XYZ file of C-alpha atoms in Angstrom:
736
model
C 0.000 0.000 0.000
C 1.532 3.282 -1.136
C 0.478 5.388 1.888
C 1.922 2.962 4.441
C 5.101 2.411 2.433
C 5.676 6.174 2.091
C 5.055 6.746 5.806
C 7.588 4.073 6.807
C 10.236 5.286 4.352
C 9.750 9.005 5.142
C 9.432 9.294 8.929
C 10.481 12.970 8.876
C 7.526 13.836 6.639
C 5.146 12.033 8.988
C 6.676 13.775 12.009
C 6.351 17.198 10.391
C 2.752 16.434 9.424
C 1.889 15.458 13.003
C 3.593 18.577 14.379
C 1.688 20.822 11.943
C -1.618 19.125 12.757
C -1.073 19.519 16.498
C 0.198 23.101 16.100
C -2.778 24.266 14.045
C -5.093 22.334 16.346
C -3.736 24.183 19.391
C -4.033 27.527 17.571
C -7.643 26.674 16.733
C -8.276 25.761 20.368
C -7.337 29.283 21.462
C -9.248 30.939 18.598
C -12.462 28.916 18.491
C -15.496 30.511 20.242
C -16.488 29.012 23.588
C -20.090 29.066 24.781
C -22.525 26.988 26.782
C -24.685 25.450 24.045
C -24.544 25.203 20.232
C -26.017 27.926 18.043
C -29.460 26.967 16.786
C -30.088 29.033 13.676
C -33.843 29.585 13.663
C -34.563 32.696 11.554
C -36.736 34.901 13.724
C -37.813 38.551 13.547
C -39.643 40.576 16.183
C -41.689 43.740 15.638
C -42.561 46.076 18.521
C -44.971 48.996 18.241
C -45.762 51.456 21.047
C -49.127 53.236 21.239
C -49.365 54.811 24.666
C -52.708 54.750 26.430
C -54.359 52.229 24.110
C -56.149 49.151 25.407
C -55.183 45.656 24.162
C -58.339 45.449 22.013
C -57.541 48.797 20.363
C -53.936 47.711 19.837
C -55.111 44.521 18.137
C -57.644 46.284 15.918
C -55.581 49.329 14.893
C -52.036 47.887 14.807
C -51.798 44.092 14.934
C -54.476 43.412 12.310
C -53.085 45.839 9.721
C -49.498 44.699 10.269
C -50.428 41.020 10.040
C -52.257 41.645 6.757
C -48.977 42.824 5.220
C -46.567 40.431 6.953
C -48.520 37.206 6.368
C -47.370 37.037 2.734
C -43.637 37.102 3.518
C -41.619 34.502 1.638
C -40.501 31.593 3.827
C -42.733 32.558 6.773
C -43.453 29.483 8.898
C -45.307 30.878 11.906
C -46.506 34.282 13.087
C -47.484 35.090 16.663
C -48.757 38.403 17.998
C -49.346 39.792 21.457
C -51.474 42.834 22.306
C -50.782 44.577 25.614
C -51.650 47.910 27.178
C -50.007 50.441 24.876
C -47.785 47.890 23.093
C -47.973 45.423 20.232
C -45.569 42.541 19.586
C -45.365 40.361 16.497
C -42.966 37.422 16.301
C -42.142 36.057 12.833
C -40.571 32.588 12.594
C -39.197 31.532 9.208
C -38.317 28.161 7.756
C -34.830 26.842 8.416
C -32.435 28.001 5.726
C -34.073 31.402 5.205
C -31.565 34.246 4.940
C -32.232 36.335 8.099
C -30.880 39.567 6.581
C -33.066 39.241 3.487
C -36.078 38.359 5.648
C -35.458 41.415 7.840
C -35.310 43.687 4.792
C -38.507 42.237 3.312
C -40.346 42.533 6.635
C -39.259 46.170 6.953
C -40.517 46.901 3.437
C -43.857 45.250 4.239
C -44.282 47.394 7.357
C -43.580 50.526 5.306
C -46.575 49.618 3.134
C -48.986 49.918 6.080
C -50.896 53.177 5.575
C -53.531 53.319 8.310
C -51.782 53.841 11.634
C -53.105 55.793 14.655
C -51.886 59.406 14.685
C -50.031 59.313 18.025
C -48.375 55.914 17.562
C -44.583 55.460 17.615
C -42.852 54.036 14.560
C -42.583 50.211 14.664
C -39.228 48.795 15.764
C -38.036 45.713 13.889
C -35.024 43.564 14.750
C -33.576 40.110 14.143
C -34.062 37.545 16.865
C -36.937 36.837 19.174
C -38.530 39.210 21.597
C -36.887 37.543 24.606
C -33.169 37.879 24.042
C -30.824 35.714 26.075
C -28.477 37.995 28.018
C -25.042 36.754 29.063
C -24.890 39.089 32.082
C -27.215 41.087 34.333
C -25.928 44.218 36.066
C -27.446 46.161 38.965
C -26.827 49.808 39.829
C -25.961 50.257 43.495
C -25.458 53.348 45.639
C -22.221 53.901 47.553
C -22.466 55.227 51.147
C -21.808 58.817 50.021
C -24.603 58.802 47.405
C -27.475 61.176 48.272
C -29.715 61.030 45.193
C -32.362 58.629 43.922
C -31.255 55.603 41.907
C -34.400 55.729 39.783
C -33.336 59.191 38.512
C -30.080 57.826 37.052
C -31.680 56.488 33.856
C -30.372 59.296 31.641
C -26.876 58.946 33.110
C -26.880 55.205 32.368
C -28.265 55.782 28.874
C -25.693 58.459 28.056
C -22.534 57.053 29.664
C -22.899 53.393 30.712
C -24.867 51.855 27.841
C -22.574 53.190 25.034
C -19.498 51.940 26.924
C -20.934 48.435 27.213
C -22.035 48.342 23.568
C -18.514 49.294 22.448
C -17.225 45.986 23.821
C -16.329 43.623 21.010
C -18.868 40.792 21.043
C -21.686 42.722 22.763
C -24.617 43.221 20.387
C -26.709 45.432 22.665
C -27.146 46.631 26.230
C -30.604 47.280 27.671
C -31.786 49.375 30.615
C -34.736 48.367 32.799
C -36.311 50.584 35.415
C -35.609 54.194 36.283
C -37.224 57.423 35.147
C -36.188 59.456 32.123
C -35.741 63.190 32.544
C -38.463 65.213 30.822
C -39.791 68.742 30.436
C -43.178 68.931 32.128
C -45.966 71.382 31.300
C -48.421 71.165 34.203
C -51.652 72.802 33.056
C -53.852 74.920 35.350
C -57.379 73.969 34.282
C -58.902 77.144 35.748
C -56.489 79.384 33.853
C -57.099 77.313 30.739
C -60.863 77.836 30.948
C -60.580 81.523 31.865
C -58.526 82.246 28.740
C -60.642 79.988 26.507
C -57.641 77.834 25.495
C -58.039 74.146 24.617
C -55.527 71.358 25.125
C -55.216 70.699 21.340
C -54.328 74.387 20.840
C -51.635 74.120 23.513
C -50.184 70.936 21.980
C -50.224 72.431 18.490
C -48.439 75.605 19.635
C -45.747 73.653 21.494
C -45.165 71.395 18.495
C -45.029 74.167 15.875
C -42.621 76.385 17.814
C -40.159 73.618 18.738
C -38.357 73.486 15.372
C -35.111 74.587 13.741
C -35.797 75.395 10.079
C -33.250 76.049 7.365
C -33.951 79.200 5.306
C -31.362 78.628 2.589
C -28.267 80.765 1.994
C -27.361 84.162 0.540
C -24.280 86.123 -0.549
C -23.164 89.310 1.145
C -20.015 90.857 -0.260
C -17.271 88.248 -0.334
C -19.046 85.807 1.978
C -21.888 83.328 1.740
C -24.163 83.012 4.780
C -26.514 80.200 5.758
C -29.853 81.328 7.174
C -31.505 79.159 9.820
C -34.422 79.749 12.150
C -33.554 78.495 15.648
C -36.682 77.655 17.581
C -35.954 74.466 19.557
C -36.452 74.792 23.294
C -33.348 74.866 25.453
C -34.729 75.882 28.861
C -38.119 75.778 30.626
C -38.293 79.559 30.220
C -38.247 79.140 26.417
C -41.343 76.954 26.674
C -43.102 79.305 29.071
C -42.670 82.218 26.623
C -44.350 80.420 23.705
C -47.460 82.286 22.542
C -50.474 80.027 22.111
C -52.762 82.628 20.551
C -53.831 86.244 20.850
C -57.153 87.460 22.248
C -58.002 91.080 21.373
C -54.328 91.606 20.553
C -53.127 90.363 23.947
C -50.821 87.311 23.797
C -51.597 84.202 25.839
C -48.401 82.316 26.635
C -47.802 78.820 27.934
C -46.646 80.314 31.223
C -50.017 82.014 31.656
C -51.951 78.774 31.798
C -49.364 76.271 33.109
C -46.248 75.686 35.176
C -43.177 74.577 33.188
C -40.387 72.675 34.949
C -37.855 69.884 34.519
C -38.846 66.592 36.105
C -38.897 62.832 35.596
C -41.446 60.641 33.865
C -43.770 58.406 35.824
C -42.424 54.999 36.795
C -43.744 52.254 34.512
C -41.373 49.462 35.610
C -40.641 48.353 39.176
C -37.106 46.989 39.553
C -35.872 45.902 42.975
C -32.632 44.196 43.958
C -32.512 42.652 47.418
C -35.330 44.938 48.543
C -33.952 48.205 47.137
C -35.460 50.000 44.081
C -32.784 50.333 41.424
C -31.919 50.156 37.718
C -30.956 46.908 36.005
C -28.933 46.513 32.800
C -28.064 43.492 30.711
C -25.617 42.646 27.935
C -26.634 40.581 24.896
C -23.784 38.989 22.982
C -23.325 38.829 19.227
C -23.987 35.455 17.630
C -20.753 33.495 17.242
C -18.729 35.499 19.755
C -16.732 33.807 22.509
C -18.752 34.158 25.714
C -15.721 33.803 27.972
C -13.742 36.444 26.070
C -16.739 38.807 26.011
C -17.270 38.383 29.752
C -13.598 39.089 30.419
C -13.848 42.335 28.435
C -17.117 43.166 30.182
C -15.451 42.704 33.572
C -12.637 45.044 32.523
C -15.195 47.632 31.384
C -17.039 47.372 34.721
C -13.794 47.903 36.634
C -13.057 50.946 34.485
C -16.534 52.412 35.073
C -16.603 51.640 38.795
C -13.214 53.266 39.311
C -14.091 56.230 37.090
C -17.324 58.065 36.385
C -19.482 55.814 38.578
C -17.241 56.283 41.611
C -17.241 60.049 41.091
C -21.048 59.965 41.121
C -21.262 57.752 44.207
C -22.491 54.692 42.297
C -21.312 51.226 41.348
C -22.436 48.679 38.753
C -22.438 45.120 40.087
C -22.728 41.920 38.069
C -25.382 39.780 39.754
C -25.590 36.953 37.206
C -23.685 35.700 34.184
C -23.346 32.464 32.224
C -19.605 32.037 32.697
C -19.748 30.263 36.064
C -21.991 27.564 34.612
C -19.935 27.382 31.411
C -16.704 26.990 33.382
C -18.183 24.271 35.602
C -19.701 22.392 32.639
C -16.520 22.582 30.567
C -14.410 21.672 33.605
C -16.544 18.581 34.176
C -16.268 17.449 30.550
C -12.507 18.101 30.549
C -12.178 15.931 33.650
C -14.150 13.187 31.919
C -11.885 13.429 28.868
C -8.776 13.265 31.062
C -10.109 10.365 33.132
C -11.269 8.516 30.011
C -7.905 8.969 28.301
C -6.033 7.851 31.421
C -8.195 4.751 31.816
C -7.707 3.906 28.132
C -3.928 4.123 28.567
C -4.063 1.994 31.737
C -6.103 -0.690 29.963
C -3.605 -0.684 27.095
C -0.730 -1.004 29.545
C -2.407 -3.943 31.312
C -2.994 -5.865 28.093
C 0.136 -4.899 26.144
C 2.385 -5.126 29.221
C 4.931 -2.902 27.506
C 5.483 0.817 28.109
C 6.855 1.470 24.619
C 3.945 -0.289 22.950
C 1.463 1.587 25.133
C 3.011 4.959 24.276
C 2.887 4.192 20.550
C -0.829 3.363 20.647
C -1.685 6.149 23.124
C -0.359 8.826 20.771
C -3.554 8.403 18.760
C -5.526 10.110 21.556
C -3.854 13.559 21.693
C -3.222 13.725 17.938
C -6.838 12.893 17.050
C -8.423 15.095 19.737
C -6.232 18.154 19.090
C -6.726 17.727 15.343
C -10.490 17.698 15.940
C -10.309 21.324 17.136
C -8.852 22.273 13.743
C -11.655 20.472 11.902
C -14.326 22.146 14.032
C -12.790 25.563 13.369
C -12.801 24.881 9.623
C -16.496 23.962 9.870
C -17.224 27.210 11.730
C -18.338 25.461 14.926
C -17.635 26.343 18.560
C -16.658 24.670 21.805
C -19.687 23.839 23.943
C -20.942 21.054 26.178
C -22.276 19.118 23.179
C -19.045 19.199 21.160
C -16.988 18.354 24.259
C -19.328 15.440 24.946
C -18.600 14.201 21.424
C -14.881 14.321 22.135
C -15.462 12.398 25.373
C -17.240 9.657 23.416
C -14.441 9.597 20.858
C -11.684 9.016 23.446
C -12.266 5.276 23.505
C -12.876 5.047 19.756
C -9.686 6.725 18.555
C -7.426 4.007 19.994
C -9.376 1.126 18.421
C -7.778 1.453 14.986
C -4.313 1.900 16.461
C -4.735 -1.170 18.685
C -5.777 -3.357 15.745
C -2.884 -2.154 13.571
C -0.264 -2.311 16.313
C -1.358 -5.759 17.516
C -0.935 -7.101 13.989
C 2.462 -5.415 13.637
C 3.414 -6.973 16.980
C 2.341 -10.422 15.707
C 4.468 -10.070 12.565
C 7.397 -8.964 14.711
C 6.983 -12.165 16.768
C 7.379 -14.108 13.501
C 10.940 -12.825 13.325
C 10.444 -10.162 10.660
C 12.423 -6.929 10.691
C 10.823 -3.814 12.221
C 10.183 -2.185 8.841
C 8.805 -5.319 7.206
C 6.632 -6.133 10.227
C 5.258 -2.570 10.274
C 4.402 -2.703 6.574
C 2.950 -6.230 6.471
C 1.025 -5.808 9.711
C -0.600 -2.539 8.575
C -1.413 -3.590 5.012
C -2.950 -6.840 6.213
C -5.646 -5.120 8.305
C -6.109 -1.761 6.562
C -9.323 -2.890 4.857
C -10.918 -4.005 8.122
C -9.813 -0.806 9.884
C -11.199 1.353 7.053
C -14.533 -0.485 7.083
C -14.809 -0.152 10.864
C -14.108 3.597 10.683
C -16.549 4.205 7.835
C -19.365 2.406 9.670
C -18.839 4.687 12.676
C -18.712 7.836 10.532
C -21.756 6.718 8.529
C -23.831 6.794 11.711
C -23.003 10.438 12.509
C -22.446 12.136 9.145
C -26.175 12.295 8.221
C -26.785 14.402 11.348
C -24.531 17.113 9.895
C -26.940 17.648 6.997
C -30.140 17.828 9.082
C -31.293 21.467 9.064
C -33.976 21.173 11.740
C -33.409 22.178 15.362
C -32.371 18.673 16.449
C -29.809 18.487 13.659
C -28.332 21.859 14.583
C -28.141 20.907 18.259
C -26.312 17.631 17.653
C -24.271 18.698 14.634
C -21.296 19.461 16.867
C -21.266 15.988 18.390
C -21.435 14.423 14.906
C -18.560 16.560 13.609
C -16.453 15.907 16.730
C -16.829 12.126 16.650
C -16.530 11.795 12.858
C -13.411 13.958 12.648
C -11.753 12.298 15.671
C -12.382 8.787 14.322
C -11.339 9.840 10.811
C -8.088 11.295 12.127
C -7.496 8.126 14.169
C -7.683 6.143 10.909
C -5.025 8.393 9.404
C -2.879 8.012 12.541
C -3.169 4.217 12.481
C -2.158 4.095 8.798
C 0.823 6.473 9.100
C 2.013 7.282 12.619
C 1.671 3.798 14.146
C 3.654 1.935 11.421
C 6.258 4.727 11.312
C 6.889 4.590 15.077
C 6.778 0.778 15.086
C 9.418 0.624 12.347
C 11.728 2.850 14.398
C 11.311 2.102 18.102
C 9.602 -1.296 18.408
C 12.217 -3.620 19.855
C 12.763 -7.308 19.294
C 9.804 -9.393 20.408
C 10.332 -12.762 22.064
C 7.861 -15.156 23.602
C 8.720 -15.462 27.288
C 7.415 -17.695 30.021
C 5.407 -15.901 32.675
C 7.201 -15.094 35.928
C 6.038 -16.327 39.316
C 4.504 -12.925 40.094
C 2.310 -13.031 36.990
C 1.652 -16.790 37.067
C -1.789 -16.399 38.687
C -2.975 -13.853 36.064
C -1.485 -15.999 33.290
C -3.377 -19.088 34.487
C -6.561 -17.021 34.866
C -6.258 -15.597 31.336
C -5.481 -19.047 29.914
C -8.484 -20.594 31.644
C -10.752 -17.818 30.375
C -9.438 -18.226 26.819
C -9.892 -21.999 26.899
C -13.443 -21.656 28.240
C -14.404 -19.217 25.489
C -12.814 -21.453 22.841
C -14.650 -24.565 24.032
C -17.947 -22.645 24.179
C -17.489 -21.435 20.584
C -16.690 -24.979 19.373
C -19.751 -26.302 21.201
C -22.167 -23.753 19.733
C -20.748 -24.067 16.218
C -21.276 -27.824 16.268
C -25.006 -27.722 17.070
C -27.580 -25.656 15.172
C -30.004 -25.869 18.095
C -27.365 -24.352 20.387
C -26.754 -21.521 17.946
C -30.455 -20.732 17.559
C -31.028 -21.006 21.297
C -28.127 -18.664 22.012
C -29.431 -16.084 19.538
C -32.955 -16.245 21.000
C -31.629 -16.076 24.572
C -29.334 -13.103 23.963
C -31.968 -11.237 21.935
C -34.628 -11.812 24.577
C -32.237 -10.807 27.335
C -31.298 -7.607 25.503
C -34.929 -6.666 24.804
C -35.990 -7.458 28.362
C -33.212 -5.444 29.938
C -33.915 -2.550 27.581
C -37.594 -2.651 28.559
C -37.041 -2.715 32.323
C -33.964 -0.474 32.457
C -35.188 2.168 29.994
C -34.567 5.585 31.615
C -37.015 8.474 31.451
C -36.987 10.106 28.054
C -36.941 13.808 27.255
C -35.892 15.967 24.331
C -32.986 17.749 26.044
C -31.329 17.517 29.483
C -32.472 19.941 32.150
C -29.025 20.935 33.396
C -28.407 22.452 36.809
C -28.099 26.217 36.560
C -27.711 28.166 39.770
C -30.774 30.361 39.165
C -34.532 30.039 39.577
C -36.954 32.157 37.565
C -40.419 32.951 38.845
C -43.454 34.575 37.247
C -46.495 36.007 39.020
C -49.687 36.836 37.147
C -51.657 39.346 39.261
C -55.373 40.053 38.810
C -56.100 42.658 36.112
C -56.004 46.274 37.183
C -53.228 46.066 39.781
C -51.202 49.280 39.724
C -47.451 49.553 40.293
C -47.908 50.537 43.925
C -49.756 47.293 44.608
C -47.086 45.332 42.732
C -44.467 46.931 44.995
C -46.451 45.745 48.016
C -46.322 42.242 46.534
C -42.552 42.618 46.180
C -42.245 43.510 49.857
C -44.305 40.452 50.812
C -42.080 38.152 48.730
C -38.877 39.781 50.000
C -39.950 39.177 53.600
C -39.440 35.418 53.056
C -36.594 35.447 50.505
C -34.211 38.127 51.823
C -33.415 36.246 55.088
C -31.890 33.480 52.922
C -29.348 35.864 51.363
C -25.794 35.259 52.493
C -22.937 37.683 51.795
C -20.409 38.361 54.549
C -22.663 37.025 57.320
C -23.964 33.453 57.306
C -27.719 33.037 56.834
C -29.090 31.282 59.910
C -32.567 31.071 58.350
C -31.257 29.098 55.352
C -29.338 26.765 57.654
C -32.362 26.184 59.916
C -34.584 25.373 56.916
C -31.944 23.096 55.389
C -31.798 25.221 52.235
C -28.784 26.495 50.284
C -28.041 30.200 50.877
C -29.114 32.739 48.261
C -26.530 34.926 46.535
C -28.832 37.373 44.728
C -32.520 38.180 44.455
C -34.203 40.563 42.018
C -37.813 41.498 41.292
C -39.195 43.163 38.160
C -42.828 44.225 37.635
C -43.946 45.548 34.271
C -47.488 45.848 32.987
C -49.439 42.862 34.248
C -46.487 40.535 34.775
C -44.105 40.110 37.684
C -40.732 38.489 37.083
C -38.262 37.451 39.779
C -34.936 35.645 39.971
C -33.217 33.777 42.812
C -29.511 32.972 42.411
C -28.271 30.155 44.634
C -24.861 30.311 46.259
C -24.459 26.527 45.888
C -25.090 25.515 42.276
C -25.527 21.804 42.990
C -28.340 22.500 45.494
C -30.277 25.098 43.495
C -33.233 22.777 42.911
C -33.804 22.523 46.680
C -34.928 26.173 46.671
C -37.706 25.546 44.135
C -40.427 24.178 46.505
C -39.716 26.925 49.042
C -39.894 29.716 46.448
C -43.108 28.263 45.020
C -44.694 28.114 48.482
C -43.760 31.775 49.083
C -45.468 32.891 45.871
C -48.512 30.690 46.468
C -49.188 32.558 49.734
C -50.048 35.759 47.822
C -53.843 35.796 47.300
C -55.291 35.958 43.804
C -51.986 35.160 42.081
C -50.999 32.538 39.520
C -47.412 31.542 40.294
C -44.747 29.746 38.247
C -41.227 28.901 39.481
C -38.744 26.997 37.313
C -35.079 26.255 37.045
C -34.234 27.210 33.438
C -33.173 24.382 31.190
C -29.659 24.168 29.808
C -30.957 24.826 26.280
C -33.942 27.071 27.109
C -34.008 30.872 26.799
C -37.048 31.623 28.937
C -39.648 30.359 31.385
C -41.237 27.136 30.196
C -38.703 26.593 27.437
C -37.586 23.231 28.790
C -39.973 20.651 30.244
C -43.372 22.030 29.323
C -46.533 21.080 27.440
C -48.327 23.799 25.503
C -52.095 23.784 24.927
C -53.261 26.291 22.322
C -56.907 27.408 22.314
C -58.079 29.014 19.071
C -61.347 30.642 18.112
C -62.992 33.853 16.876
C -64.524 34.976 20.205
C -62.153 36.032 22.978
C -64.798 35.697 25.708
C -65.366 32.020 24.903
C -61.617 31.377 24.732
C -61.146 32.895 28.195
C -63.974 30.773 29.615
C -62.557 27.605 28.067
C -59.080 28.518 29.302
C -60.372 28.761 32.865
C -61.938 25.303 32.566
C -58.723 23.766 31.214
C -56.674 25.539 33.889
C -58.817 24.055 36.660
C -58.922 20.554 35.140
C -55.149 20.388 34.637
C -54.591 21.497 38.230
C -56.882 18.654 39.402
C -55.521 15.945 37.087
C -51.841 16.733 37.721
C -51.423 17.763 41.373
C -48.364 19.943 41.894
C -48.124 20.941 38.231
C -47.354 24.593 37.583
C -49.842 25.888 35.011
C -49.255 29.254 33.382
C -51.921 30.885 31.183
C -50.551 33.138 28.448
C -51.399 36.003 28.493
C -53.944 35.431 31.303
C -57.425 34.300 32.250
C -59.011 37.760 32.274
C -60.201 40.072 29.523
C -57.930 42.911 30.594
C -57.741 45.866 32.939
C -60.947 47.397 34.272
C -61.698 50.672 32.539
C -63.970 53.667 32.971
C -65.891 54.387 29.783
C -67.229 57.863 28.966
C -70.046 57.703 26.417
C -70.465 61.165 24.862
C -73.828 62.773 24.082
C -73.162 63.891 20.525
C -76.152 66.269 20.407
C -74.954 68.243 23.421
C -71.365 68.229 22.169
C -72.510 69.775 18.890
C -74.446 72.521 20.688
C -71.368 73.390 22.760
C -69.117 73.415 19.700
C -67.154 70.359 20.882
C -66.220 66.999 19.359
C -65.516 63.550 20.796
C -61.781 64.215 20.314
């Protein structure tokens, strides 16, 4: 065989090839992205539209319906979901696998531009790639230092102007988001009595403020040797500028904004409650770019936080603290898989040493492990993959496989050496004699995994890394067995002689001989009787099927994992205001905060037999309450789940959900959950049916956490004013 002959005759070439493979593999190892789970490329686009003050029914009728009419004809659209909330509309577009996300985003944007009938005071729709619920790699909380004297909720503009841009400049961070706080705004507080006395209407006031707040270009003109640009400067710079705006004139006398209102700088009303360990604050997160190395991004993020905390934040009496990130779980998961790889490789070498009983022979065969595994990193880089728990699991599986080919080849070389052949001749004859069997064995293994690489669905994308890792490792082991093993054997394999076993090894020799003789006699006995052969086949098949039936473990799509965080959701009754949601927060914090352990040990956690809590945060927005509990002991996180659920269940009128997020899930319910969709034209009937299903599921499956989306109520209570059109006409008024 030409390949084997060339490898034996040109050992330097083989050595250089191995060195290059290992070198480029190590370079790839330091360059390849590292993250927790594989990238699942599901083309998804989200559209958000804000229409302040509108009810969910109005949002659906005026925004969702007209947008869906345009978006439903998008090429490659697989599923479209919409959600109508108070003052907001969300549409989620899911496309078929293989759809170009950039092209889909452009087409969706063009479709939205074709919508003509929008409400007058609605904000422009925001469209972006990815789902509505982005998976953040880190959550940051703004804290006050002892010398701080202000209000944390008033620091929104500071965070938006200084902190957010700094975080988004980090390579690998796609976006940073701010939750909570109050934006600074210019407030015009109208005096209704003064308004009526001067016969000024609110629309007149709004129109005057809007018209005057403009800078308008008036062109340019020449004067002597110079050209001047003319521009009307009318934008407001101070509250006094607003107060001096003339609304209209009555009998020649001007009526200004200051005459009928008080103008001042203030902060907008709070629409999101954010609390960290019982203190109202502002929360930020960082969302990474697809394909970036999570560990590298987090390192840069930590450096940026140190820079901010020692700079502008310290000068302002503030600090930004990281309360949760993925790296701790990634490090622990990767560390565990690395340990398994190391233990598996060590055990493989020990087994080889026991059976080969020769250090040199063991080293020759064991070289297949590092060469194949390190070379696999190069292959994965060329395929554009990353290091994650799935790809590392594939390498763990491959540890035992990569030495199989080398063992077969080396054992045959060893046998030819025992015949008295020279090292070179034994290496060549021994390799050529078994190369066909080794190739067939390798191809059968690769044939099992290669089809997974070409599956475009979610399952294929999840397990593509494991298929590439195993296929490349086994393929490289074939190359090693055909080149490296015969080359080393032809150079360093010493003279082989059959020796009698020593007294120390006599017991093991007799044991091995007895085992071999027993197997040989059993094979002769079964081969001589057809009834024995058939009986053996039936017995072994029945035994295998029976054991598989009784020992079958519980099945699920993906493993749950063991993250150190619990997520909880509370669905309050409709109509609860933010003040009431803050009262709920205080009730929850009364039971959770005693479990927190920082410098001082938590005696409450110890007395209850629960792991201490490292962080607790609470977010209330609209009609949903979201909370997170971070355990200090990752392995015991699940022990906190029943306690947290019992705390939330104590709040009257609430629907509570508490879950430990799955390893592969991006939100609540993304792991082990069953979804029941109720469809129909009448919302009232759907709500009634949903209540029935909710109650029946709770009875049939005791202890199950059932979450209705969006809820089991028709919406917030509202006060309706029905105008008398006849009287309005007499008074010169309209319904607007």
